[in-house]
Amino acid sequence: MDYKRILETVQNLLQRAEYGDKDYRDDEPFRRSGLGAETLSFQGAENAQAFDKALDELWKKDKEVYDTYTKKTFQNDLLAYLRGCKEGEECSVETLRSFFKGLKSKEVKTYKVIYPIFGAEYRKVDPLKIGPFTIFNPEIHHKRLLEEYPHAETILDIAFIQTLPADEVREVGKYTKYIFNVAISVVEEAREAAKANEKALVRLRQFENTIRFMIGSQNKDYDIGVFNFNEIRRTQGVLLWDEKSSITSNLSGSFEIIPLHQFPINDPQYGHDKLWEMLNKHNPSDLEQRIMSAITWVGRGLRDEEPARAYVQYVFALEALLQFQKDNLVSPSITYSISEMSAFIVAEDLENRLAVEDMVKRIYRKRSAIAHGGTHEVDESILRDALWLIKSLITTLTVNEEFKDLKKIDDLNTWVKKQKYSS
């Protein structure tokens, strides 16, 4: 690391910092740490923003520190260092080296992070391992967890088991029940439990979006989620007219439970096994990153109950997968490029390629109408077409052997050109 540059950043912060008990204006942003005479503060919008920017930059300077500590923990340690400098301790390249070395001297531990899954069940003797995740049934596999973590019996009982009141007992001796049917775990390494949990949350959101992509249905009766589950809910309204009045009630949400022990969650026929493999990679290729980014947008779109927002997110998925340009402007040339690539990837003959090309152009006409305020109405057919297109593209890219060695979007573009000019 460039410790001289880091020292310059720290010295700039020290110039902006105030030390000691201060009065704070409610209308001015500030950052502070400590109490009374030992308070270190950054008063005013400019100084508070400078601290936030420097904090983010310094936290991410060392990948090992960034990967194993939360931003909050790093902030507390940085403020302690700055307070020491204000109190007369040495602020130099050497003390900054010691600061980062001290952070990295703490042992890295392995954490198994477990959360419930809603909208699903799993009933097999062995847990299901997919990519970085393990799916299990708390009732069936409770003892296995205890064998691995015998010290966690009390915690697991609190997390998994509910004691029933006597008047709710349905079977003789059944005074407990398991709180949820299925759970998911992911293993993370960190120097603090909070960071392991933070990393796990990112992974589990990837799981949510990926499993939603696999379900791939606009039907909101089905959903699987960890944090953003489409729960059953009832909304009520009132109807008033000249002669009478009444209450109207609407029940919505995911009514159906998906049995993951029967669902093709890891089926190579659909390329599902490859998707979990991609999520488990530390250094995925450019094309794999694009596929996972597109899946994230599809997962979000499937969760969204507003058709126009869902539709735009499907288009984002298409662009994340196939767009070359980094800007957000969609020119006719970009539309042409994406429609051509889609046609050659998904279809094998002229008639179907022309149909796919026409579909992409219709999708982009609707996107433009939404983006420029022409309309926010999205009918079911074009929403279905957009979802079908992005799912077909991703499935083809993961299943078709012709694409297995392609690493970058440029490789895919070259493949399309060969198909175009050799036919």
Short mmCIF file of C-alpha atoms in Angstrom, two decimals:
data_model
loop_
_atom_site.label_atom_id
_atom_site.label_comp_id
_atom_site.label_asym_id
_atom_site.label_seq_id
_atom_site.Cartn_x
_atom_site.Cartn_y
_atom_site.Cartn_z
CA MET A 1 0.00 0.00 0.00
CA ASP A 2 1.03 3.60 -0.56
CA TYR A 3 1.44 4.67 3.08
CA LYS A 4 2.67 8.13 2.12
CA ARG A 5 -0.63 8.76 0.35
CA ILE A 6 -2.51 7.34 3.34
CA LEU A 7 -0.57 9.66 5.64
CA GLU A 8 -1.60 12.66 3.52
CA THR A 9 -5.25 11.61 3.85
CA VAL A 10 -4.93 11.20 7.62
CA GLN A 11 -3.17 14.55 8.04
CA ASN A 12 -5.95 16.21 6.07
CA LEU A 13 -8.48 14.65 8.44
CA LEU A 14 -6.54 15.83 11.47
CA GLN A 15 -6.64 19.40 10.14
CA ARG A 16 -10.41 19.15 9.81
CA ALA A 17 -10.98 17.45 13.17
CA GLU A 18 -11.89 19.27 16.36
CA TYR A 19 -10.87 17.83 19.72
CA GLY A 20 -12.66 18.35 23.02
CA ASP A 21 -16.20 19.00 24.20
CA LYS A 22 -18.00 21.13 21.58
CA ASP A 23 -21.43 22.53 20.97
CA TYR A 24 -23.10 21.12 17.84
CA ARG A 25 -25.58 22.91 15.64
CA ASP A 26 -28.57 20.68 14.85
CA ASP A 27 -28.72 21.93 11.26
CA GLU A 28 -25.04 21.10 10.50
CA PRO A 29 -23.89 17.57 9.61
CA PHE A 30 -21.20 16.22 11.92
CA ARG A 31 -19.34 13.03 12.80
CA ARG A 32 -17.99 12.46 16.29
CA SER A 33 -16.51 9.86 18.59
CA GLY A 34 -15.83 9.85 22.30
CA LEU A 35 -17.30 11.82 25.19
CA GLY A 36 -16.55 15.07 26.93
CA ALA A 37 -12.98 16.35 26.70
CA GLU A 38 -11.92 13.32 24.62
CA THR A 39 -14.46 13.90 21.85
CA LEU A 40 -13.14 13.94 18.28
CA SER A 41 -15.53 15.57 15.82
CA PHE A 42 -15.87 16.67 12.21
CA GLN A 43 -18.25 19.63 12.21
CA GLY A 44 -20.10 20.97 9.19
CA ALA A 45 -21.08 19.47 5.84
CA GLU A 46 -17.67 19.83 4.17
CA ASN A 47 -15.71 18.25 7.02
CA ALA A 48 -18.27 15.50 7.63
CA GLN A 49 -18.26 14.60 3.92
CA ALA A 50 -14.45 14.65 3.84
CA PHE A 51 -14.37 12.21 6.74
CA ASP A 52 -16.93 9.89 5.10
CA LYS A 53 -14.96 9.88 1.84
CA ALA A 54 -11.64 9.23 3.58
CA LEU A 55 -13.16 6.50 5.76
CA ASP A 56 -14.48 4.64 2.73
CA GLU A 57 -11.17 5.01 0.89
CA LEU A 58 -9.00 3.85 3.83
CA TRP A 59 -11.30 0.93 4.68
CA LYS A 60 -10.98 -0.40 1.13
CA LYS A 61 -7.22 0.25 0.80
CA ASP A 62 -6.30 -3.16 2.19
CA LYS A 63 -8.42 -5.99 0.76
CA GLU A 64 -7.76 -8.20 3.74
CA VAL A 65 -9.03 -5.54 6.14
CA TYR A 66 -12.01 -4.76 3.93
CA ASP A 67 -12.94 -8.45 3.65
CA THR A 68 -12.75 -9.15 7.38
CA TYR A 69 -14.00 -6.02 9.19
CA THR A 70 -17.21 -4.04 8.98
CA LYS A 71 -17.02 -0.38 8.07
CA LYS A 72 -18.29 0.52 11.55
CA THR A 73 -15.49 -1.39 13.29
CA PHE A 74 -12.87 0.16 11.01
CA GLN A 75 -14.35 3.60 11.66
CA ASN A 76 -14.09 3.13 15.43
CA ASP A 77 -10.46 2.03 15.16
CA LEU A 78 -9.60 4.89 12.80
CA LEU A 79 -11.19 7.44 15.12
CA ALA A 80 -9.23 6.00 18.04
CA TYR A 81 -6.02 6.42 16.01
CA LEU A 82 -6.94 10.01 15.10
CA ARG A 83 -7.77 10.81 18.74
CA GLY A 84 -4.36 9.53 19.73
CA CYS A 85 -2.72 11.78 17.14
CA LYS A 86 -4.67 14.77 18.50
CA GLU A 87 -3.45 13.89 22.00
CA GLY A 88 0.17 14.05 20.85
CA GLU A 89 0.92 10.51 19.74
CA GLU A 90 3.07 10.12 16.62
CA CYS A 91 1.28 10.24 13.27
CA SER A 92 3.63 8.83 10.64
CA VAL A 93 4.04 6.20 7.96
CA GLU A 94 5.37 3.81 10.60
CA THR A 95 2.43 4.24 12.98
CA LEU A 96 0.02 3.79 10.08
CA ARG A 97 1.79 0.56 9.15
CA SER A 98 1.36 -0.56 12.74
CA PHE A 99 -2.31 0.47 12.65
CA PHE A 100 -3.08 -1.79 9.67
CA LYS A 101 -0.78 -4.54 10.95
CA GLY A 102 -2.65 -4.52 14.24
CA LEU A 103 -5.96 -4.95 12.45
CA LYS A 104 -4.61 -7.90 10.49
CA SER A 105 -3.04 -9.55 13.54
CA LYS A 106 -6.44 -10.67 14.78
CA GLU A 107 -7.32 -14.27 13.94
CA VAL A 108 -9.55 -14.95 10.94
CA LYS A 109 -12.40 -17.25 11.96
CA THR A 110 -14.83 -19.38 9.97
CA TYR A 111 -18.52 -18.71 10.56
CA LYS A 112 -21.53 -20.73 9.45
CA VAL A 113 -24.36 -18.22 8.98
CA ILE A 114 -27.92 -19.63 9.01
CA TYR A 115 -31.20 -17.98 8.02
CA PRO A 116 -34.71 -19.36 7.40
CA ILE A 117 -36.08 -19.72 3.88
CA PHE A 118 -39.75 -18.84 3.35
CA GLY A 119 -42.07 -20.24 0.69
CA ALA A 120 -40.32 -23.61 0.48
CA GLU A 121 -39.85 -26.96 2.16
CA TYR A 122 -37.11 -29.57 2.01
CA ARG A 123 -37.56 -33.19 3.06
CA LYS A 124 -34.54 -35.32 2.25
CA VAL A 125 -32.26 -37.30 4.53
CA ASP A 126 -29.19 -35.32 3.47
CA PRO A 127 -28.88 -31.52 3.25
CA LEU A 128 -28.66 -30.07 -0.27
CA LYS A 129 -25.36 -28.44 -1.20
CA ILE A 130 -25.52 -25.95 -4.08
CA GLY A 131 -22.61 -23.65 -4.79
CA PRO A 132 -21.69 -21.85 -1.55
CA PHE A 133 -25.02 -22.73 0.09
CA THR A 134 -26.41 -25.65 2.10
CA ILE A 135 -30.18 -26.07 2.32
CA PHE A 136 -31.54 -28.19 5.15
CA ASN A 137 -34.59 -28.98 7.25
CA PRO A 138 -34.10 -27.83 10.88
CA GLU A 139 -36.17 -30.73 12.22
CA ILE A 140 -34.50 -33.47 10.15
CA HIS A 141 -30.94 -32.12 10.37
CA HIS A 142 -30.93 -30.55 13.83
CA LYS A 143 -28.75 -33.32 15.30
CA ARG A 144 -26.16 -32.93 12.53
CA LEU A 145 -25.68 -29.29 13.43
CA LEU A 146 -25.30 -30.21 17.10
CA GLU A 147 -22.65 -32.78 16.22
CA GLU A 148 -20.72 -30.06 14.38
CA TYR A 149 -21.36 -27.32 16.96
CA PRO A 150 -22.14 -29.04 20.32
CA HIS A 151 -21.77 -25.75 22.22
CA ALA A 152 -24.68 -24.21 20.21
CA GLU A 153 -27.53 -26.36 21.57
CA THR A 154 -29.25 -23.52 23.44
CA ILE A 155 -28.90 -21.07 20.56
CA LEU A 156 -30.21 -23.60 18.01
CA ASP A 157 -33.17 -24.44 20.26
CA ILE A 158 -34.04 -20.74 20.52
CA ALA A 159 -33.69 -20.25 16.77
CA PHE A 160 -35.47 -23.41 15.62
CA ILE A 161 -37.94 -24.57 18.28
CA GLN A 162 -41.07 -23.03 19.74
CA THR A 163 -42.64 -24.30 22.99
CA LEU A 164 -46.42 -24.57 22.64
CA PRO A 165 -48.96 -23.61 25.31
CA ALA A 166 -50.87 -26.58 26.68
CA ASP A 167 -54.13 -25.56 24.96
CA GLU A 168 -52.38 -25.66 21.55
CA VAL A 169 -50.93 -29.16 21.91
CA ARG A 170 -52.46 -31.36 19.22
CA GLU A 171 -50.61 -34.61 19.89
CA VAL A 172 -49.68 -36.29 23.15
CA GLY A 173 -46.16 -35.30 24.08
CA LYS A 174 -45.84 -32.75 21.26
CA TYR A 175 -45.15 -29.64 23.30
CA THR A 176 -42.71 -28.16 20.78
CA LYS A 177 -42.71 -27.43 17.08
CA TYR A 178 -40.10 -26.19 14.64
CA ILE A 179 -40.54 -22.54 13.74
CA PHE A 180 -39.74 -22.89 10.04
CA ASN A 181 -39.57 -25.73 7.51
CA VAL A 182 -36.32 -25.03 5.72
CA ALA A 183 -33.13 -23.09 6.33
CA ILE A 184 -30.04 -22.09 4.39
CA SER A 185 -26.45 -21.74 5.55
CA VAL A 186 -23.37 -20.19 4.01
CA VAL A 187 -19.82 -20.25 5.35
CA GLU A 188 -17.88 -16.98 5.58
CA GLU A 189 -14.43 -16.04 6.90
CA ALA A 190 -13.94 -12.82 8.86
CA ARG A 191 -12.26 -11.33 11.89
CA GLU A 192 -15.57 -10.45 13.50
CA ALA A 193 -19.01 -12.04 13.53
CA ALA A 194 -20.71 -8.88 12.26
CA LYS A 195 -18.60 -8.89 9.09
CA ALA A 196 -19.31 -12.59 8.50
CA ASN A 197 -23.03 -11.83 8.77
CA GLU A 198 -22.68 -8.83 6.43
CA LYS A 199 -20.95 -10.98 3.79
CA ALA A 200 -23.55 -13.71 4.24
CA LEU A 201 -26.40 -11.26 3.63
CA VAL A 202 -24.90 -10.37 0.25
CA ARG A 203 -24.67 -14.06 -0.63
CA LEU A 204 -28.19 -14.82 0.52
CA ARG A 205 -29.63 -12.00 -1.57
CA GLN A 206 -27.84 -13.60 -4.52
CA PHE A 207 -29.55 -16.87 -3.59
CA GLU A 208 -32.94 -15.14 -3.49
CA ASN A 209 -32.53 -13.61 -6.93
CA THR A 210 -31.11 -16.81 -8.43
CA ILE A 211 -33.86 -19.08 -7.13
CA ARG A 212 -36.49 -16.57 -8.30
CA PHE A 213 -34.88 -16.61 -11.73
CA MET A 214 -35.14 -20.41 -11.73
CA ILE A 215 -38.81 -20.31 -10.74
CA GLY A 216 -39.22 -17.66 -13.45
CA SER A 217 -42.92 -17.00 -13.06
CA GLN A 218 -44.81 -13.72 -12.98
CA ASN A 219 -47.38 -15.60 -10.92
CA LYS A 220 -47.00 -14.08 -7.46
CA ASP A 221 -48.54 -17.16 -5.83
CA TYR A 222 -45.00 -18.60 -5.87
CA ASP A 223 -41.96 -17.08 -4.21
CA ILE A 224 -38.92 -18.16 -2.24
CA GLY A 225 -37.13 -15.63 -0.09
CA VAL A 226 -34.89 -15.06 2.88
CA PHE A 227 -35.35 -11.32 3.40
CA ASN A 228 -37.70 -10.14 0.64
CA PHE A 229 -40.38 -12.81 0.70
CA ASN A 230 -43.79 -12.03 -0.82
CA GLU A 231 -45.76 -12.80 2.34
CA ILE A 232 -49.49 -13.40 2.43
CA ARG A 233 -51.27 -10.20 3.42
CA ARG A 234 -54.79 -8.88 3.48
CA THR A 235 -55.71 -5.32 2.51
CA GLN A 236 -59.14 -3.83 3.13
CA GLY A 237 -60.96 -0.91 1.60
CA VAL A 238 -64.37 0.69 1.62
CA LEU A 239 -66.86 0.92 -1.26
CA LEU A 240 -69.44 3.72 -1.09
CA TRP A 241 -72.25 4.40 -3.55
CA ASP A 242 -75.69 6.03 -3.55
CA GLU A 243 -77.71 3.25 -1.91
CA LYS A 244 -75.24 1.13 0.04
CA SER A 245 -71.70 0.72 1.33
CA SER A 246 -69.49 -2.30 1.84
CA ILE A 247 -66.05 -3.51 2.82
CA THR A 248 -63.76 -4.84 0.11
CA SER A 249 -60.95 -7.21 0.97
CA ASN A 250 -58.00 -8.47 -1.06
CA LEU A 251 -55.71 -11.34 -0.12
CA SER A 252 -52.34 -11.43 -1.88
CA GLY A 253 -48.95 -13.06 -1.53
CA SER A 254 -47.32 -16.44 -2.02
CA PHE A 255 -49.84 -19.13 -1.15
CA GLU A 256 -47.97 -22.12 -2.56
CA ILE A 257 -45.03 -23.87 -0.88
CA ILE A 258 -42.33 -25.05 -3.29
CA PRO A 259 -40.82 -28.45 -2.39
CA LEU A 260 -37.10 -27.95 -3.03
CA HIS A 261 -36.50 -31.70 -2.79
CA GLN A 262 -38.56 -32.02 -6.02
CA PHE A 263 -37.68 -28.72 -7.70
CA PRO A 264 -34.88 -28.88 -10.37
CA ILE A 265 -32.75 -26.55 -8.26
CA ASN A 266 -29.45 -28.10 -9.40
CA ASP A 267 -30.54 -29.57 -12.75
CA PRO A 268 -27.92 -29.37 -15.55
CA GLN A 269 -30.71 -29.59 -18.15
CA TYR A 270 -31.57 -25.97 -17.34
CA GLY A 271 -28.03 -24.88 -16.52
CA HIS A 272 -28.96 -24.44 -12.86
CA ASP A 273 -25.86 -26.31 -11.68
CA LYS A 274 -23.66 -23.85 -13.60
CA LEU A 275 -25.34 -20.86 -11.95
CA TRP A 276 -24.53 -22.11 -8.46
CA GLU A 277 -20.97 -22.83 -9.57
CA MET A 278 -20.64 -19.23 -10.76
CA LEU A 279 -21.84 -17.93 -7.39
CA ASN A 280 -19.19 -20.04 -5.68
CA LYS A 281 -16.30 -18.63 -7.75
CA HIS A 282 -13.91 -16.06 -6.30
CA ASN A 283 -12.86 -14.84 -9.74
CA PRO A 284 -15.69 -15.37 -12.24
CA SER A 285 -15.09 -14.44 -15.87
CA ASP A 286 -16.51 -11.28 -17.43
CA LEU A 287 -19.31 -13.28 -19.07
CA GLU A 288 -20.12 -15.11 -15.81
CA GLN A 289 -20.28 -11.78 -13.96
CA ARG A 290 -22.67 -10.49 -16.62
CA ILE A 291 -24.87 -13.57 -16.27
CA MET A 292 -25.07 -13.18 -12.48
CA SER A 293 -25.76 -9.45 -12.79
CA ALA A 294 -28.58 -10.16 -15.23
CA ILE A 295 -30.02 -12.79 -12.88
CA THR A 296 -29.98 -10.25 -10.05
CA TRP A 297 -32.08 -7.84 -12.12
CA VAL A 298 -34.50 -10.61 -13.12
CA GLY A 299 -34.86 -11.69 -9.48
CA ARG A 300 -35.68 -8.12 -8.45
CA GLY A 301 -38.11 -7.73 -11.31
CA LEU A 302 -39.97 -10.91 -10.41
CA ARG A 303 -40.35 -9.62 -6.85
CA ASP A 304 -41.71 -6.25 -7.99
CA GLU A 305 -45.51 -5.96 -8.07
CA GLU A 306 -45.49 -2.85 -10.28
CA PRO A 307 -45.43 -4.08 -13.94
CA ALA A 308 -43.55 -1.04 -15.33
CA ARG A 309 -40.78 -1.35 -12.71
CA ALA A 310 -40.53 -5.10 -13.25
CA TYR A 311 -40.32 -4.55 -17.00
CA VAL A 312 -37.53 -1.97 -16.75
CA GLN A 313 -35.55 -4.34 -14.53
CA TYR A 314 -35.85 -7.09 -17.15
CA VAL A 315 -34.43 -4.65 -19.71
CA PHE A 316 -31.62 -3.80 -17.27
CA ALA A 317 -30.92 -7.54 -17.13
CA LEU A 318 -30.72 -7.69 -20.93
CA GLU A 319 -28.32 -4.74 -21.00
CA ALA A 320 -26.20 -6.11 -18.16
CA LEU A 321 -25.78 -9.29 -20.18
CA LEU A 322 -25.17 -8.00 -23.70
CA GLN A 323 -24.43 -4.26 -23.72
CA PHE A 324 -20.89 -3.09 -24.56
CA GLN A 325 -21.15 0.59 -23.66
CA LYS A 326 -20.72 1.77 -20.09
CA ASP A 327 -23.12 4.72 -20.33
CA ASN A 328 -26.88 4.55 -19.81
CA LEU A 329 -27.85 5.96 -23.20
CA VAL A 330 -29.56 3.50 -25.50
CA SER A 331 -28.77 4.43 -29.07
CA PRO A 332 -30.18 2.73 -32.18
CA SER A 333 -26.80 1.02 -32.66
CA ILE A 334 -26.99 -0.52 -29.18
CA THR A 335 -30.54 -1.71 -29.81
CA TYR A 336 -29.43 -3.22 -33.11
CA SER A 337 -26.41 -4.91 -31.50
CA ILE A 338 -28.47 -6.45 -28.66
CA SER A 339 -31.25 -7.57 -31.00
CA GLU A 340 -28.76 -9.20 -33.37
CA MET A 341 -26.86 -10.97 -30.59
CA SER A 342 -30.10 -12.17 -29.01
CA ALA A 343 -31.35 -13.52 -32.33
CA PHE A 344 -28.23 -15.57 -33.01
CA ILE A 345 -27.87 -16.88 -29.45
CA VAL A 346 -31.48 -17.94 -28.92
CA ALA A 347 -32.65 -18.97 -32.42
CA GLU A 348 -31.17 -21.34 -35.00
CA ASP A 349 -32.96 -20.50 -38.23
CA LEU A 350 -33.77 -17.34 -40.19
CA GLU A 351 -37.47 -17.23 -39.36
CA ASN A 352 -36.98 -17.51 -35.61
CA ARG A 353 -34.02 -15.11 -35.63
CA LEU A 354 -36.12 -12.47 -37.34
CA ALA A 355 -38.87 -13.05 -34.76
CA VAL A 356 -36.42 -12.62 -31.86
CA GLU A 357 -34.91 -9.51 -33.46
CA ASP A 358 -38.37 -8.01 -33.83
CA MET A 359 -39.18 -8.90 -30.20
CA VAL A 360 -36.08 -7.07 -28.91
CA LYS A 361 -36.98 -3.97 -30.94
CA ARG A 362 -40.51 -4.00 -29.49
CA ILE A 363 -39.08 -4.40 -26.00
CA TYR A 364 -36.86 -1.35 -26.53
CA ARG A 365 -39.66 0.74 -27.98
CA LYS A 366 -41.61 0.12 -24.80
CA ARG A 367 -38.53 0.88 -22.69
CA SER A 368 -38.11 4.22 -24.45
CA ALA A 369 -41.78 5.06 -23.98
CA ILE A 370 -41.46 4.43 -20.22
CA ALA A 371 -38.14 6.27 -19.90
CA HIS A 372 -39.39 9.37 -21.73
CA GLY A 373 -42.71 9.57 -19.94
CA GLY A 374 -44.84 8.45 -22.86
CA THR A 375 -46.54 5.66 -20.93
CA HIS A 376 -46.22 3.61 -17.76
CA GLU A 377 -48.65 0.95 -18.94
CA VAL A 378 -47.04 -2.44 -19.52
CA ASP A 379 -49.28 -5.23 -20.71
CA GLU A 380 -48.80 -8.85 -19.72
CA SER A 381 -47.66 -10.01 -23.17
CA ILE A 382 -44.60 -7.75 -23.49
CA LEU A 383 -43.69 -8.36 -19.85
CA ARG A 384 -43.81 -12.08 -20.57
CA ASP A 385 -41.72 -11.62 -23.75
CA ALA A 386 -39.02 -9.69 -21.90
CA LEU A 387 -38.81 -12.34 -19.18
CA TRP A 388 -38.78 -15.18 -21.74
CA LEU A 389 -36.00 -13.49 -23.72
CA ILE A 390 -33.59 -12.93 -20.82
CA LYS A 391 -34.24 -16.40 -19.38
CA SER A 392 -33.69 -17.99 -22.80
CA LEU A 393 -30.44 -16.10 -23.29
CA ILE A 394 -29.02 -17.10 -19.92
CA THR A 395 -30.17 -20.71 -20.20
CA THR A 396 -28.65 -21.03 -23.68
CA LEU A 397 -25.35 -19.50 -22.57
CA THR A 398 -25.09 -21.89 -19.62
CA VAL A 399 -26.34 -25.09 -21.31
CA ASN A 400 -25.13 -24.90 -24.91
CA GLU A 401 -21.64 -26.41 -25.25
CA GLU A 402 -20.75 -23.85 -27.95
CA PHE A 403 -20.48 -21.17 -25.28
CA LYS A 404 -18.62 -23.06 -22.55
CA ASP A 405 -15.19 -21.61 -23.41
CA LEU A 406 -16.31 -18.01 -23.89
CA LYS A 407 -14.98 -15.71 -21.15
CA LYS A 408 -15.78 -12.17 -22.27
CA ILE A 409 -18.53 -10.27 -24.03
CA ASP A 410 -16.05 -9.72 -26.88
CA ASP A 411 -15.79 -13.50 -27.30
CA LEU A 412 -19.56 -13.71 -27.54
CA ASN A 413 -19.67 -10.90 -30.09
CA THR A 414 -17.01 -12.67 -32.18
CA TRP A 415 -19.06 -15.88 -32.05
CA VAL A 416 -22.16 -13.99 -33.29
CA LYS A 417 -20.20 -12.45 -36.18
CA LYS A 418 -18.96 -15.88 -37.26
CA GLN A 419 -22.52 -17.20 -37.30
CA LYS A 420 -23.68 -14.14 -39.23
CA TYR A 421 -21.06 -14.19 -41.97
CA SER A 422 -20.70 -17.94 -42.34
CA SER A 423 -24.39 -18.51 -43.04
#
